[in-house]
Every structure is written in structure tokens, then in C-alpha cells.
CSV table of C-alpha atoms in Angstrom, one decimal:
chain,number,residue,atom,x,y,z
A,1,MET,CA,40.8,97.0,12.0
A,2,LEU,CA,38.3,99.6,13.2
A,3,THR,CA,38.4,103.1,11.7
A,4,GLU,CA,37.2,106.1,13.7
A,5,ASN,CA,33.9,105.9,11.6
A,6,ASP,CA,33.5,102.2,12.7
A,7,ILE,CA,34.1,103.2,16.3
A,8,ILE,CA,31.4,105.9,16.1
A,9,GLU,CA,28.9,103.6,14.4
A,10,ASN,CA,29.4,100.8,16.9
A,11,LEU,CA,29.2,103.2,19.8
A,12,THR,CA,26.0,104.9,18.6
A,13,ASP,CA,24.4,101.5,18.0
A,14,PHE,CA,25.3,100.6,21.6
A,15,LEU,CA,24.0,103.9,23.0
A,16,ILE,CA,20.7,103.5,21.1
A,17,GLU,CA,20.3,100.1,22.7
A,18,LYS,CA,20.8,101.7,26.1
A,19,ASP,CA,17.9,104.2,25.3
A,20,TYR,CA,20.0,107.2,24.4
A,21,LYS,CA,18.9,109.5,21.6
A,22,ILE,CA,21.8,110.4,19.3
A,23,GLU,CA,21.9,114.2,18.9
A,24,GLN,CA,25.2,114.2,16.9
A,25,SER,CA,27.2,111.6,15.2
A,26,LEU,CA,30.1,113.0,13.0
A,27,THR,CA,32.4,111.3,10.5
A,28,THR,CA,36.1,111.9,10.2
A,29,ASN,CA,35.3,114.5,7.5
A,30,GLN,CA,33.4,116.7,10.1
A,31,GLN,CA,34.6,118.9,12.9
A,32,GLY,CA,33.3,118.8,16.5
A,33,ILE,CA,32.6,116.3,19.2
A,34,ASP,CA,32.1,113.0,17.5
A,35,VAL,CA,29.1,111.7,19.5
A,36,ILE,CA,26.5,113.6,21.5
A,37,ALA,CA,23.9,111.4,23.1
A,38,LYS,CA,21.1,112.1,25.6
A,39,ASN,CA,18.7,110.3,27.8
A,40,ASN,CA,16.5,111.5,30.7
A,41,PHE,CA,19.4,111.7,33.1
A,42,GLU,CA,22.5,112.8,31.2
A,43,THR,CA,24.1,114.1,28.1
A,44,LEU,CA,27.2,112.3,26.8
A,45,TYR,CA,29.9,114.1,24.8
A,46,ILE,CA,32.3,111.4,23.4
A,47,GLU,CA,35.3,111.8,21.2
A,48,ALA,CA,36.3,108.8,19.2
A,49,LYS,CA,39.5,107.5,17.8
A,50,GLY,CA,40.2,104.5,15.5
A,51,GLU,CA,43.0,102.0,15.2
A,52,THR,CA,43.7,102.7,11.5
A,53,SER,CA,43.1,105.4,9.0
A,54,SER,CA,39.7,105.8,7.5
A,55,LYS,CA,41.1,107.2,4.2
A,56,PRO,CA,41.9,104.5,1.6
A,57,SER,CA,44.5,106.9,0.0
A,58,SER,CA,46.4,107.1,3.4
A,59,ASN,CA,49.6,105.2,3.9
A,60,ARG,CA,48.1,104.0,7.2
A,61,PHE,CA,44.9,102.6,5.7
A,62,GLY,CA,44.4,99.0,6.9
A,63,LYS,CA,47.6,99.2,9.1
A,64,PRO,CA,47.5,99.7,12.8
A,65,PHE,CA,48.7,103.1,14.2
A,66,ASN,CA,52.0,103.0,15.9
A,67,GLY,CA,52.6,103.9,19.6
A,68,ASN,CA,53.4,107.6,18.9
A,69,GLN,CA,50.3,107.9,16.7
A,70,ILE,CA,48.1,106.3,19.4
A,71,LYS,CA,49.5,108.7,22.0
A,72,SER,CA,48.8,111.7,19.7
A,73,HIS,CA,45.2,110.5,19.0
A,74,ILE,CA,44.5,110.0,22.7
A,75,SER,CA,46.0,113.4,23.4
A,76,VAL,CA,43.7,115.0,20.8
A,77,ALA,CA,40.7,113.2,22.3
A,78,LEU,CA,41.6,114.3,25.8
A,79,LEU,CA,41.9,117.9,24.6
A,80,ALA,CA,38.4,117.7,23.2
A,81,THR,CA,37.0,116.3,26.4
A,82,MET,CA,38.8,119.0,28.5
A,83,LYS,CA,37.1,121.7,26.4
A,84,VAL,CA,33.7,120.2,27.1
A,85,ILE,CA,34.5,119.9,30.8
A,86,SER,CA,35.7,123.6,30.8
A,87,ASN,CA,32.5,124.8,29.1
A,88,LYS,CA,29.9,122.4,30.5
A,89,PRO,CA,26.5,123.2,29.1
A,90,SER,CA,23.8,124.0,31.7
A,91,GLY,CA,20.9,121.8,32.4
A,92,ASN,CA,21.1,118.0,32.0
A,93,LEU,CA,24.0,116.3,33.7
A,94,THR,CA,27.0,116.4,31.4
A,95,LYS,CA,29.4,113.4,31.1
A,96,VAL,CA,32.4,113.2,28.8
A,97,GLY,CA,34.2,110.2,27.4
A,98,ILE,CA,36.6,108.8,24.8
A,99,ALA,CA,35.7,105.9,22.6
A,100,LEU,CA,38.7,103.8,21.6
A,101,PRO,CA,39.4,100.5,19.9
A,102,ASP,CA,40.0,97.8,22.5
A,103,THR,CA,43.6,97.0,21.6
A,104,ILE,CA,46.7,96.4,23.6
A,105,GLY,CA,48.3,99.7,22.4
A,106,GLN,CA,45.3,101.8,23.4
A,107,ARG,CA,44.9,100.1,26.8
A,108,LYS,CA,48.6,100.5,27.6
A,109,ILE,CA,48.4,104.2,27.3
A,110,ILE,CA,45.1,104.6,29.1
A,111,GLU,CA,46.3,102.4,32.0
A,112,GLU,CA,49.1,105.0,32.6
A,113,ILE,CA,46.6,107.8,33.1
A,114,LEU,CA,43.5,105.9,34.3
A,115,PRO,CA,43.7,107.4,37.9
A,116,ALA,CA,43.5,110.9,36.5
A,117,LEU,CA,40.8,110.0,34.1
A,118,LYS,CA,38.7,108.6,37.0
A,119,MET,CA,39.3,111.8,39.0
A,120,LEU,CA,38.1,113.9,36.1
A,121,ASP,CA,35.1,111.5,35.6
A,122,ILE,CA,36.1,110.8,31.9
A,123,ARG,CA,34.6,107.5,30.7
A,124,ILE,CA,36.4,105.2,28.4
A,125,TYR,CA,34.3,103.3,25.9
A,126,TRP,CA,36.3,100.2,24.7
A,127,VAL,CA,34.9,99.3,21.3
A,128,THR,CA,35.2,96.1,19.3
A,129,THR,CA,33.3,94.9,16.3
A,130,LYS,CA,31.0,93.1,18.6
A,131,SER,CA,30.8,95.0,21.9
A,132,VAL,CA,31.3,98.2,23.9
A,133,LYS,CA,32.6,98.1,27.4
A,134,ILE,CA,32.6,101.2,29.7
A,135,GLU,CA,35.4,101.9,32.1
């Protein structure tokens, strides 16, 4: 089970391999956009969510989030991306995205809103322990 911190770590490793410089990589204990990465062409602002709690003291630690929790997490991630879109920094081309664990529960919710995400040019980074796929 991937925590939000695992998602961020796997995503930043992937972006570094793709020649991005990581300007910001936050943990669950920090506030702000989770990952900001830049290359010569664009700046990425990516909000990440995990599939289980990152806190060992939590009742959800090691257990998958339920459907309502997944919806809530995706909603929070979308709010963060909408704030970036609304306040786009000038200069380099700005792109926003959400990094999520590649699970059936996450995919089911994203499929329902995928046309809107595409219209808004919000990238989805599907993260596993071994790979990252971009939609």
C-alpha cells in the first residue's frame, strides 16, 4: 500500500529521470503543493494522494481508504490544482496534475470526471511501486 509520501517519492524519482529539476517535494507533515518540478519547457504543480494513511498511529494505517475517503482526497487534490490554475505564475508554461495510486477505486472516480480533467488540462499521474503513467 502506497502512502502519500511513497507516491511523492516515486513521482519525483520518475520526474528526475525525465530531466525535471525538483523545486519542491513536501511530506504529509508540510503544507502546499506536494511537488513542483521544472524543465526547460514547463513547470509542473502536482498534488499527491495515497491509498492508505502515512501515520502509524492512524486507524487507516496499512488499510485502503474507502470510496468516500478516496472521493474526499481527490476533491482536495482538485481544489489545490484549481488554485494553481486560477493563480498561474507568469513565465514558464505551467501545467497541473494529480498523482494517485493506480488502484481500481481511484480509477473509478477519475473515469467519471476524465472529460472535464482533459478540458482543464489536468494531468493524472498513476503511480505504482514500479512505474508512473501519465494520462
